[in-house]
Coordinates of C-alpha atoms in Angstrom, one line a residue:
X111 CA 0.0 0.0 0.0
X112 CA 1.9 3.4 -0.9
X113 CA 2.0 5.9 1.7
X114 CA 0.5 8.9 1.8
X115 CA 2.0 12.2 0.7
X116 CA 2.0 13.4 4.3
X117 CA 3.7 10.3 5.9
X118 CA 6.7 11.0 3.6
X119 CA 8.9 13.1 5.1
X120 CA 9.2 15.6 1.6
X121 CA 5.2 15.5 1.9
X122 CA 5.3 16.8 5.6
X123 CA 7.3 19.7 4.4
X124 CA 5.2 20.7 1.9
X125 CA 2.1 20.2 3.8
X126 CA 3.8 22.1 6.8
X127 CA 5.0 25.3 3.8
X128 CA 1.5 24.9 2.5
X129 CA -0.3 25.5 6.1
X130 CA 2.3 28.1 6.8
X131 CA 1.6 29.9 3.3
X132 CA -2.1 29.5 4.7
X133 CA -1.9 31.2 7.7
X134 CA 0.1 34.0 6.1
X135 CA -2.5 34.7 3.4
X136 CA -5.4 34.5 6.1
X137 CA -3.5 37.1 8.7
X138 CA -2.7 39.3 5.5
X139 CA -6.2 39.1 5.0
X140 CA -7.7 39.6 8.2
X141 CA -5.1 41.9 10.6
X142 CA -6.2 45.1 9.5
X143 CA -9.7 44.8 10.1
X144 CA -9.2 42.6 13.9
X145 CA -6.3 45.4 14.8
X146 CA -9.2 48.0 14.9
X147 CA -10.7 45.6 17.4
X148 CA -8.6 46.1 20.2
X149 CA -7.3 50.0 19.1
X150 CA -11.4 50.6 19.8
X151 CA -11.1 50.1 23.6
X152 CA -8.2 52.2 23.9
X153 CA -8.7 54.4 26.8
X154 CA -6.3 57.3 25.9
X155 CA -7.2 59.3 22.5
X156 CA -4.7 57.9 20.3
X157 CA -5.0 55.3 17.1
X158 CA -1.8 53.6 18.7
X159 CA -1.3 50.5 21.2
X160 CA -0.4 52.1 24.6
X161 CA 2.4 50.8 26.9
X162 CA -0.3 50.1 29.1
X163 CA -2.6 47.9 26.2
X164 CA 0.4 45.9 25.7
X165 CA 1.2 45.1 29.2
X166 CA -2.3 44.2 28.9
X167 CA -3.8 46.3 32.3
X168 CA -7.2 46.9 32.7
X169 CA -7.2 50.6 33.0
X170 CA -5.8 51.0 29.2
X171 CA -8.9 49.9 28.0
X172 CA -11.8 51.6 28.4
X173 CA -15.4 51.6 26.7
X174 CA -15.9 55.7 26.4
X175 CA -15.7 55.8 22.7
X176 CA -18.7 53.5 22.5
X177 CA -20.6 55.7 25.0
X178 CA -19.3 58.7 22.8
X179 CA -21.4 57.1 19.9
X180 CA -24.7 57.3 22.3
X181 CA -24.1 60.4 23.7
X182 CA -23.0 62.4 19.6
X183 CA -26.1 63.7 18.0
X184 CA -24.3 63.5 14.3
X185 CA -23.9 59.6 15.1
X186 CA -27.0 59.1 16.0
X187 CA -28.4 61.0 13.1
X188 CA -25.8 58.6 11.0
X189 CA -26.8 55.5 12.1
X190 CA -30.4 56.2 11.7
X191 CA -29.7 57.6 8.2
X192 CA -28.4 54.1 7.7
X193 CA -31.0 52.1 8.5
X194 CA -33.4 53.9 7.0
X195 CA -31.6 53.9 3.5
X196 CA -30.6 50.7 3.5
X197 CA -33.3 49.2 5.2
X198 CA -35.5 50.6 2.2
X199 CA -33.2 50.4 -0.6
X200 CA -33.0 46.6 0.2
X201 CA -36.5 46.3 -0.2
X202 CA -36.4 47.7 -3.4
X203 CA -33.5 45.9 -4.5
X204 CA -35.1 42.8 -3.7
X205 CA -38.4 43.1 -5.3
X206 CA -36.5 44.3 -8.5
X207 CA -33.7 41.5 -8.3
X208 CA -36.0 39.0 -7.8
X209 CA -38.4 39.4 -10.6
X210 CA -35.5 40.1 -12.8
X211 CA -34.2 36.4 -11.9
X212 CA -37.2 34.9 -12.1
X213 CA -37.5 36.1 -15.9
X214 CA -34.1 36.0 -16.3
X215 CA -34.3 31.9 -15.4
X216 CA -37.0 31.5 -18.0
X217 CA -35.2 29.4 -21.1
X218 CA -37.5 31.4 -23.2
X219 CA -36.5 34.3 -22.3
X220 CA -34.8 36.8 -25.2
X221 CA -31.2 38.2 -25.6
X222 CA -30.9 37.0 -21.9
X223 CA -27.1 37.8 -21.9
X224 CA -27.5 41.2 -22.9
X225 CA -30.5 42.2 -20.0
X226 CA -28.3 39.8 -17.5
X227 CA -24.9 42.1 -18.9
X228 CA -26.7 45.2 -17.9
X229 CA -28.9 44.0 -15.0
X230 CA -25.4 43.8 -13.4
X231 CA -23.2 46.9 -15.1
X232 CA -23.2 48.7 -11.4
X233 CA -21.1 46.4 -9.7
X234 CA -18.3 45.9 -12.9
X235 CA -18.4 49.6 -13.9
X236 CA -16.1 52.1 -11.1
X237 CA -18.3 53.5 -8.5
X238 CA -16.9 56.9 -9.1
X239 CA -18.3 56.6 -12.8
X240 CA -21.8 55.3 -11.4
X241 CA -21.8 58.3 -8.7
X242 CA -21.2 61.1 -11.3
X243 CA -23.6 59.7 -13.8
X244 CA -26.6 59.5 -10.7
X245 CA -25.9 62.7 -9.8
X246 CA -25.9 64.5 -13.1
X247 CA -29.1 62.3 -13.6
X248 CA -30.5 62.9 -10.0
X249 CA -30.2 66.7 -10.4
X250 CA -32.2 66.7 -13.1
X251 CA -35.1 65.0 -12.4
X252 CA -35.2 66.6 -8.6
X253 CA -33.5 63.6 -6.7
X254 CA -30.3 65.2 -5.6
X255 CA -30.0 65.4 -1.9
X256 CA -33.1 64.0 -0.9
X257 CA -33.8 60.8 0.6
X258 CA -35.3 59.2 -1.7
X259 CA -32.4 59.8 -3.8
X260 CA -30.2 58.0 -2.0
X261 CA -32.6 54.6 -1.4
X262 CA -33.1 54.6 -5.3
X263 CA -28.8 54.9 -6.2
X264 CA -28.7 52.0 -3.3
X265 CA -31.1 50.3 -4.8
X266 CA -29.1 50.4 -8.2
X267 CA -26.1 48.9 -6.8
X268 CA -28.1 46.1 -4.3
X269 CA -30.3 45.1 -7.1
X270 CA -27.5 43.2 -9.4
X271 CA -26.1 40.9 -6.2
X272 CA -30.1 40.1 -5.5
X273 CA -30.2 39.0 -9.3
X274 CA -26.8 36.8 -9.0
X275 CA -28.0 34.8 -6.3
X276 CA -31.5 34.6 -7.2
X277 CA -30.3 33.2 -11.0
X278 CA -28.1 31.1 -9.2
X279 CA -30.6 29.5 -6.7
X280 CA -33.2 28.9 -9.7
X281 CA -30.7 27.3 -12.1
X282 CA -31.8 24.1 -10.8
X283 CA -35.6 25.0 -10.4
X284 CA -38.3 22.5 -11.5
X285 CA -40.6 23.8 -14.1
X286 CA -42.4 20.8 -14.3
X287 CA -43.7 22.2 -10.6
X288 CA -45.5 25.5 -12.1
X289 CA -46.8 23.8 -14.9
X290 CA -48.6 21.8 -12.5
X291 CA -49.6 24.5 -10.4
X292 CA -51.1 25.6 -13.8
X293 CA -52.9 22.8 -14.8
X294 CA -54.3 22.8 -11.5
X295 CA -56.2 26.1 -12.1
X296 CA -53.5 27.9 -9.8
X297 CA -53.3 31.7 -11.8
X298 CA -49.4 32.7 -12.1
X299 CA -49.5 35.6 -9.3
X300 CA -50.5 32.7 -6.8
X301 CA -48.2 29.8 -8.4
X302 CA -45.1 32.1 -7.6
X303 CA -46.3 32.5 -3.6
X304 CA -47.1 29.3 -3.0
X305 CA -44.6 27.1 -5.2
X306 CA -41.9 30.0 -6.5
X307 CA -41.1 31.7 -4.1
X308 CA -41.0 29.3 -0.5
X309 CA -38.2 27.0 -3.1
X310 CA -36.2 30.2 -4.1
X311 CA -36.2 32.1 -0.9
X312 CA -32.8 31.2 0.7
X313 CA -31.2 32.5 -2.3
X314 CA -33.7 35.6 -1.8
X315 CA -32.3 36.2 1.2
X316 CA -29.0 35.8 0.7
X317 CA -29.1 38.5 -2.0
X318 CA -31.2 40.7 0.3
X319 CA -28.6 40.5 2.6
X320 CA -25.6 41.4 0.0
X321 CA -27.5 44.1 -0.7
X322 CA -28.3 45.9 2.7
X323 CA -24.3 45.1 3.5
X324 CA -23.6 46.9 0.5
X325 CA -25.7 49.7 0.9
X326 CA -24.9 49.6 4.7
X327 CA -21.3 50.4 3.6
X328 CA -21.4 52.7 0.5
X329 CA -20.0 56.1 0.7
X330 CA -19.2 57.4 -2.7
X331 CA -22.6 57.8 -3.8
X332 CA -23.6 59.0 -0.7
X333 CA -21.5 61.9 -1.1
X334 CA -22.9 62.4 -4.5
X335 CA -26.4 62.5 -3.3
X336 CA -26.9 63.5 0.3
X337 CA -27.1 66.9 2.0
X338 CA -25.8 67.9 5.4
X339 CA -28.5 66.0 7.6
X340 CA -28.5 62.9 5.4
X341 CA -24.6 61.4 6.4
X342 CA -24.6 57.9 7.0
X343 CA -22.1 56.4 9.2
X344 CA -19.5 55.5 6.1
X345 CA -19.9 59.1 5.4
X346 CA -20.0 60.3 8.8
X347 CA -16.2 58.2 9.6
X348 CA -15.2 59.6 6.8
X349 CA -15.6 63.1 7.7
X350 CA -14.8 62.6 11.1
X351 CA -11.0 61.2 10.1
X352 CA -11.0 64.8 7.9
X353 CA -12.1 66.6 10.5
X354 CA -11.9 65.4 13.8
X355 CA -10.1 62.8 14.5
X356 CA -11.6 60.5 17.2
X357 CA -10.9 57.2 18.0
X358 CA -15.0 57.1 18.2
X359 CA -14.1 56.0 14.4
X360 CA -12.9 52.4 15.1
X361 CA -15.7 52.1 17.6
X362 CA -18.1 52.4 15.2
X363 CA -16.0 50.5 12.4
X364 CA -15.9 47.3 15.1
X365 CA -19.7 47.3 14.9
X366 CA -19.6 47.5 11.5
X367 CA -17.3 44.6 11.5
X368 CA -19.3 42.7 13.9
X369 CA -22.9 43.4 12.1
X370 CA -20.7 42.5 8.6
X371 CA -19.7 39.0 10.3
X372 CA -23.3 38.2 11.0
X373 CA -24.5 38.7 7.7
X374 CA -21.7 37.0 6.6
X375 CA -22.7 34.2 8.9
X376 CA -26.2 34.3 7.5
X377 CA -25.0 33.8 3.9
X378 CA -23.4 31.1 4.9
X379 CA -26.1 29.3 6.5
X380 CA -28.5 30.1 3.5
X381 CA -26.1 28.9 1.2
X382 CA -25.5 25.5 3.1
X383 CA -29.4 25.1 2.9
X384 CA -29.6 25.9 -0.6
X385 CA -27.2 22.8 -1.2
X386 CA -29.1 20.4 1.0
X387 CA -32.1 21.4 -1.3
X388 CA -29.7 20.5 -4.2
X389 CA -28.5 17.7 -2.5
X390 CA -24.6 19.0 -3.2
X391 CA -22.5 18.5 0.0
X392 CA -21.1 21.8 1.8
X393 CA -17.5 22.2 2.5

């Protein structure tokens, strides 16, 4: 029986260079954003590790900038600016993506390439060319700093990730199911509710998701768009590093880590259901 490539001792070097190379690539990765982490509890005003932090003592850390974020009037304004936008624009986003997949899916369906090519032209094209182009647009029509402004460009950029995983989660769909529903008297409206949609609606969500992430985190657009009173938190760090510099920043960018994590987490538990329902076993 030949031995394995790690039970030679030229295959335990490789496997040790290849772990090694691993670890290097994931801490590339991942130690800019988990060095905020700790920089966030910092109890003196600096964007440094104190003497203190390193000797690890409990009176360098400190959660003030936290209670800063409660206590600031502009954050607060931020974050609800936020939820509001994103909140809506995912909505949007999700209603459009969806019925653009669902036709999208259909083999019948004409020049599919070409609607799928520009269904999706906000997230290829620069975001600087997308911003100036809204504007320009926006400020014609009466959009430009308003509200609703902003939840219809967010929109624009949510809607082609809610299309992706939505085509993705219906390339596999059963046709033969909605003829059925047909044959059975069921009108198309209520064939989609009943049979559609409850076999498409992990991929729904997952795209829903993508899209309030990236609206959650958009800020070139934003400062397209918005006036004074419409920051939102990407907008509102970004000011504050030019104007003020706070280490109320990194607080806030550790909750947007943290909330980014759990709708990471829930794309991944979506997408591990969506292969049971294909049967395809989840790495």
């Amino acid at each position: 029986m030949a031995a394995t490539p790690h039970r030679t001792r030229s295959g335990r070097l490789w496997h040790g260079a290849y772990l090694t190379f691993c670890v290097l690539v994931f801490v590339f990765l991942i130690a800019p954003l988990i060095v905020v982490v700790p920089l966030s509890f910092n109890a003196q005003p600096f964007f440094t590790f104190t003497e203190g932090m390193l000797r690890l003592e409990a009176a360098a850390y400190s959660l003030q900038w936290y209670r800063d974020i409660l206590a600031n009037d502009q954050w607060l304004l931020a974050i609800r600016n936020s939820v509001i936008i994103a909140s809506c624009a995912t909505a949007l986003a999700t209603v459009l993506g969806t019925l653009a997949a669902v036709g999208l899916s259909r083999p019948t369906m004409p020049l599919r390439g070409l609607v799928m090519t520009i269904l999706i032209s906000p997230m290829i094209i620069p975001i600087i060319i997308v911003s100036a182009g809204m504007y320009f647009f926006y400020s014609q029509v009466g959009l430009a700093q308003t509200m609703l402004g902003i939840i219809l460009a967010h929109a624009v950029l949510g809607t082609p990730f809610v299309v992706i995983t939505v085509t993705a989660t219906m390339m596999n769909f059963d046709y033969s199911l909605t003829r059925a529903a047909a044959s059975l008297g069921a009108p198309p409206l209520l064939t989609f509710f009943r049979v559609v949609l409850p076999l498409i609606l992990p991929g729904v969500v997952s795209g829903a998701l993508f899209a309030f992430a990236a609206s959650f985190d958009e800020v070139v657009v934003v400062q397209f768009l918005a006036a004074f009173d419409q920051r939102t938190i990407p907008l509102q760090m970004w000011a504050g590093i030019r104007e003020q510099i706070s280490p109320t920043i990194l607080a806030v960018a550790t909750l947007l880590i943290v909330v980014s994590a759990l709708i990471l987490t829930a794309v991944e538990l979506l997408r591990a259901r969506v292969n049971n329902q294909r049967g395809v076993k989840t790495i």
